[in-house]
mmCIF file of C-alpha atoms in Angstrom:
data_model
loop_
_atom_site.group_PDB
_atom_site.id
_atom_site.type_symbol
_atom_site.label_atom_id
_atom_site.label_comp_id
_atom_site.label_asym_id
_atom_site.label_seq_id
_atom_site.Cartn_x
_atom_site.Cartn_y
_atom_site.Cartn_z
ATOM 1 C CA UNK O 1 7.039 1.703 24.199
ATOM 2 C CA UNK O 2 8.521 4.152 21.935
ATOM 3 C CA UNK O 3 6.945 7.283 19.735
ATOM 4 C CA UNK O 4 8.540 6.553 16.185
ATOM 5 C CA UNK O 5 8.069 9.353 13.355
ATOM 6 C CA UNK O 6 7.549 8.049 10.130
ATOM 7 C CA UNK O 7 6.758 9.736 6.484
ATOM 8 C CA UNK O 8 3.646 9.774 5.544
ATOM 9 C CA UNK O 9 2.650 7.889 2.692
ATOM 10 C CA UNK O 10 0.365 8.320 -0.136
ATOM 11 C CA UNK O 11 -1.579 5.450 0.107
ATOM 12 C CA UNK O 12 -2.415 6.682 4.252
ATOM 13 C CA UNK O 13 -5.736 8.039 4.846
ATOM 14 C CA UNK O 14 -5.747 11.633 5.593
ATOM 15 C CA UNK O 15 -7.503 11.322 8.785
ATOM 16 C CA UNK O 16 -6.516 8.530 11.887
ATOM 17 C CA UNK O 17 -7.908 7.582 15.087
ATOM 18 C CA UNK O 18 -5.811 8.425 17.478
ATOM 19 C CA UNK O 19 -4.583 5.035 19.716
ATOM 20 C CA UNK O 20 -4.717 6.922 22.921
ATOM 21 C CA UNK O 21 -7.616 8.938 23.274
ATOM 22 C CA UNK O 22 -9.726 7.182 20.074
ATOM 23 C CA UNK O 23 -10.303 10.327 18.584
ATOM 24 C CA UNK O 24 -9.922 10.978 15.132
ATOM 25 C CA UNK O 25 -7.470 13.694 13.494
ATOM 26 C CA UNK O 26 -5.755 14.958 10.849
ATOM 27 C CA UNK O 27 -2.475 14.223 9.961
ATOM 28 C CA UNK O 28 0.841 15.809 8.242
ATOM 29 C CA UNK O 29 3.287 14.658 6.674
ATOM 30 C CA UNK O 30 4.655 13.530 9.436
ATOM 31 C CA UNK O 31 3.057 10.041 11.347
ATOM 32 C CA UNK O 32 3.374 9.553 15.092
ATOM 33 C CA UNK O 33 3.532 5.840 15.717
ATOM 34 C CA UNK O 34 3.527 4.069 18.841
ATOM 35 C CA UNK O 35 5.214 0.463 19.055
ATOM 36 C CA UNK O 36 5.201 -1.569 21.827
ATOM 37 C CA UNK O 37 8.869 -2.938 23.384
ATOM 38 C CA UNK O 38 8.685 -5.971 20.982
ATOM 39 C CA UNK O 39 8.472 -3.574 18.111
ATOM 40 C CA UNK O 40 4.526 -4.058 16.787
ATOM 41 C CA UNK O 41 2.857 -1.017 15.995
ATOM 42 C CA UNK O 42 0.201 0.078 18.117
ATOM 43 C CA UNK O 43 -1.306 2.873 16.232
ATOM 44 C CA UNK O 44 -1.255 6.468 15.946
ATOM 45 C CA UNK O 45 -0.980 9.013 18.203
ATOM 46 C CA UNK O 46 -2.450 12.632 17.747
ATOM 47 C CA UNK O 47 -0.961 15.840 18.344
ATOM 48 C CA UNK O 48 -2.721 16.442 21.619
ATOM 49 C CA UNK O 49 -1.315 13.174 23.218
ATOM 50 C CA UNK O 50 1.996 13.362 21.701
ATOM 51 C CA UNK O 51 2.129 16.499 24.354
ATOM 52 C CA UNK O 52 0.805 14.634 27.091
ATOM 53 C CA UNK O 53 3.190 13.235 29.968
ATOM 54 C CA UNK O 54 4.034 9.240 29.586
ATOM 55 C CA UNK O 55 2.103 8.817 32.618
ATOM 56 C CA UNK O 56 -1.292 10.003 31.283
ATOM 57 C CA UNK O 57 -0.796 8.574 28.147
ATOM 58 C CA UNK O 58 -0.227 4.620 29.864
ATOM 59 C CA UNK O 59 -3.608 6.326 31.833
ATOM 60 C CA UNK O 60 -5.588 6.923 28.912
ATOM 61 C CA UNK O 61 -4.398 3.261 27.496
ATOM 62 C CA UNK O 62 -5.719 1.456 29.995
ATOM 63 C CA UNK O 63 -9.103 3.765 30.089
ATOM 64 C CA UNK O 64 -9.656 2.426 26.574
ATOM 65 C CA UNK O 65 -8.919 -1.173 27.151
ATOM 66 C CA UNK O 66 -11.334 -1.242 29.774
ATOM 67 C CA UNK O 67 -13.792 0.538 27.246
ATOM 68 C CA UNK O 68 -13.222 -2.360 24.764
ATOM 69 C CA UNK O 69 -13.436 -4.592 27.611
ATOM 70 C CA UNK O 70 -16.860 -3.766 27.862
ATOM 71 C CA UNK O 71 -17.541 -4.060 24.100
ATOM 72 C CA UNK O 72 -19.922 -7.426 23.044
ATOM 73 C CA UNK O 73 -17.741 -10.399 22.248
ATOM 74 C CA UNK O 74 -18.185 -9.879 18.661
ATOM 75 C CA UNK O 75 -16.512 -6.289 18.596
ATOM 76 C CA UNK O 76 -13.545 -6.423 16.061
ATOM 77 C CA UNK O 77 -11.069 -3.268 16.306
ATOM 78 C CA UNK O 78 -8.560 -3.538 12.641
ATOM 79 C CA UNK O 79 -8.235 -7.128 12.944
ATOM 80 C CA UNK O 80 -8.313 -7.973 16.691
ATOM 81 C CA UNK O 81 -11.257 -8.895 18.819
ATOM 82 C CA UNK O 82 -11.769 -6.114 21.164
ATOM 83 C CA UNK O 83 -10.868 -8.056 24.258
ATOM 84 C CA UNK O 84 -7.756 -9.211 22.109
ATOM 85 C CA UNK O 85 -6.556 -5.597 21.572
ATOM 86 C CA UNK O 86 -8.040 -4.864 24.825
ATOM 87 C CA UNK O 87 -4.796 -7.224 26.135
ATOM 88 C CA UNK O 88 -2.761 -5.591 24.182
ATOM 89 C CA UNK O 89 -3.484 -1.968 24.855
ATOM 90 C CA UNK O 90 -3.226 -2.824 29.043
ATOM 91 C CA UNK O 91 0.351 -4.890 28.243
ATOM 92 C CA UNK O 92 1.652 -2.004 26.314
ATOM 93 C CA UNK O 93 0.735 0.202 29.030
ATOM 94 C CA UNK O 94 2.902 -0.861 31.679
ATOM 95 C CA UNK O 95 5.657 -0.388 29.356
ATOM 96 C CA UNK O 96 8.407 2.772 29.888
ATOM 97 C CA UNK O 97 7.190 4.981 27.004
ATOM 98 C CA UNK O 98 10.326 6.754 25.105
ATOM 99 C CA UNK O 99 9.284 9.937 22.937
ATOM 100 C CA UNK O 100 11.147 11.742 19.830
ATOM 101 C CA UNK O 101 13.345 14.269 20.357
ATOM 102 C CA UNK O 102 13.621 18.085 18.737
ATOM 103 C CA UNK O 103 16.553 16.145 16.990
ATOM 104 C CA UNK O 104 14.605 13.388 15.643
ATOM 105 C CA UNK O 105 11.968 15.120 14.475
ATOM 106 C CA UNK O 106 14.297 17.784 12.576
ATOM 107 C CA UNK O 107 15.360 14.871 11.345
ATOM 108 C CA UNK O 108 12.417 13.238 9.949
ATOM 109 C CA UNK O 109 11.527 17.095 8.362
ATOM 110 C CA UNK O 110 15.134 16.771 6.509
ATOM 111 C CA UNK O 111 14.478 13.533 5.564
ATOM 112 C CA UNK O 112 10.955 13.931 3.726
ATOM 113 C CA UNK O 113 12.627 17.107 2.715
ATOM 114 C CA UNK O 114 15.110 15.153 0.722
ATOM 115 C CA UNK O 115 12.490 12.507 -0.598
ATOM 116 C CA UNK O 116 10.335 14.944 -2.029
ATOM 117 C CA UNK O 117 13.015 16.652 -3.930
ATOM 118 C CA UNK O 118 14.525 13.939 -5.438
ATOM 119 C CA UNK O 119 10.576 12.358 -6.458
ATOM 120 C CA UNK O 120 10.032 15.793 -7.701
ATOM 121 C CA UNK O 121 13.650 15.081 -9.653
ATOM 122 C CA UNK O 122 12.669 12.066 -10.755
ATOM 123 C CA UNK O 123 9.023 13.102 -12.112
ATOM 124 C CA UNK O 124 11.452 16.066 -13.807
ATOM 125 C CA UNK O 125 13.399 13.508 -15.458
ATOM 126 C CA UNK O 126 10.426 11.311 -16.524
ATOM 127 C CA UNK O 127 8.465 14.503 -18.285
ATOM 128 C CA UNK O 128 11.727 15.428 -19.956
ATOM 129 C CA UNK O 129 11.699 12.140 -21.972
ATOM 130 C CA UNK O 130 8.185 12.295 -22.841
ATOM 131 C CA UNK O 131 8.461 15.063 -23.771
ATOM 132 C CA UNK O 132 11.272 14.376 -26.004
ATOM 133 C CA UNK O 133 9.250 10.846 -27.535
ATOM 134 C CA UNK O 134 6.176 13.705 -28.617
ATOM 135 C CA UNK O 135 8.760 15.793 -30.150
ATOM 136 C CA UNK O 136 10.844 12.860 -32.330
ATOM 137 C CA UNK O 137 6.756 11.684 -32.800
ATOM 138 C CA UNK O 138 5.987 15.021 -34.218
ATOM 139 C CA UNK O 139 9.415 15.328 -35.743
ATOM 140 C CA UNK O 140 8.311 12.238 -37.847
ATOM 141 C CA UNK O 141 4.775 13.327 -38.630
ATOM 142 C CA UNK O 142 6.329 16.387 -39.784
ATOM 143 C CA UNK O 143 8.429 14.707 -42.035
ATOM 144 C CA UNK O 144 6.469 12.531 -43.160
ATOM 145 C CA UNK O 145 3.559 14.908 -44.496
ATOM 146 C CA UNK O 146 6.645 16.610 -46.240
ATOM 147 C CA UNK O 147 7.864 13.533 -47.884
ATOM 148 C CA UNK O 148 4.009 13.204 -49.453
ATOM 149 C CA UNK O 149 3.609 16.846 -50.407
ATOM 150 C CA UNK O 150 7.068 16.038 -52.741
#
């Protein structure tokens, strides 16, 4: 398995559920993601497992696939039946787990850094030219309203 950090987006919920522990938490603008060897995503991860050893975190995995072992046969976690992601949450668990590093996560900072800049740029650019449509608009009422006052 391996911790990817990813931007968040806009359209992302503010709050997650965390894939480890199943609580729920708040999230940056940076997203934790945990993908399994074959490279599907597995969920989130919070900030308080993101600290914990791999070993507890493949612990805590297979603590909550047992829990949705035990769910009714019509639980349904996202789009999985519970003993479905149940599987997958005890296969991803025996996998080597492979976290960010102070590198990658500068990074990722730099990178959204850069994004948001050049959006804030772009939105700039965009009010500029509206702003110069109202003016040729008013520009032309104005001369207009002159041409029937002659």
């Amino acid at each position: 398995m391996r911790i990817r950090l990813e931007r968040k987006l806009k359209t992302c919920p503010d709050q997650l559920v965390c894939t480890v522990c199943r609580e729920p938490f708040f999230t940056g603008k940076i997203r934790t993601l945990l993908y399994n060897d074959r490279g599907f995503i597995q969920g989130d991860i919070c900030p308080v497992c993101i600290k914990l050893k791999a070993t507890e975190i493949r612990k805590k995995m297979r603590e909550q696939a047992s829990l949705l072992m035990q769910q009714p046969v019509t639980c349904v976690v996202q789009t999985l039946s519970c003993h479905d992601r149940a599987i997958e949450l005890l296969e991803a668990s025996q996998e080597l787990i492979t976290f960010p590093t102070f590198l990658h996560w500068w990074l990722k900072k730099i990178e959204i850094l850069s994004e948001e800049s050049q959006e804030l740029e772009a939105d700039r650019v965009k009010l500029k030219q509206c702003q110069r449509v109202e003016r040729s608009r008013l520009q032309k009422m104005l001369e207009d309203d002159r041409k029937d006052e002659e």
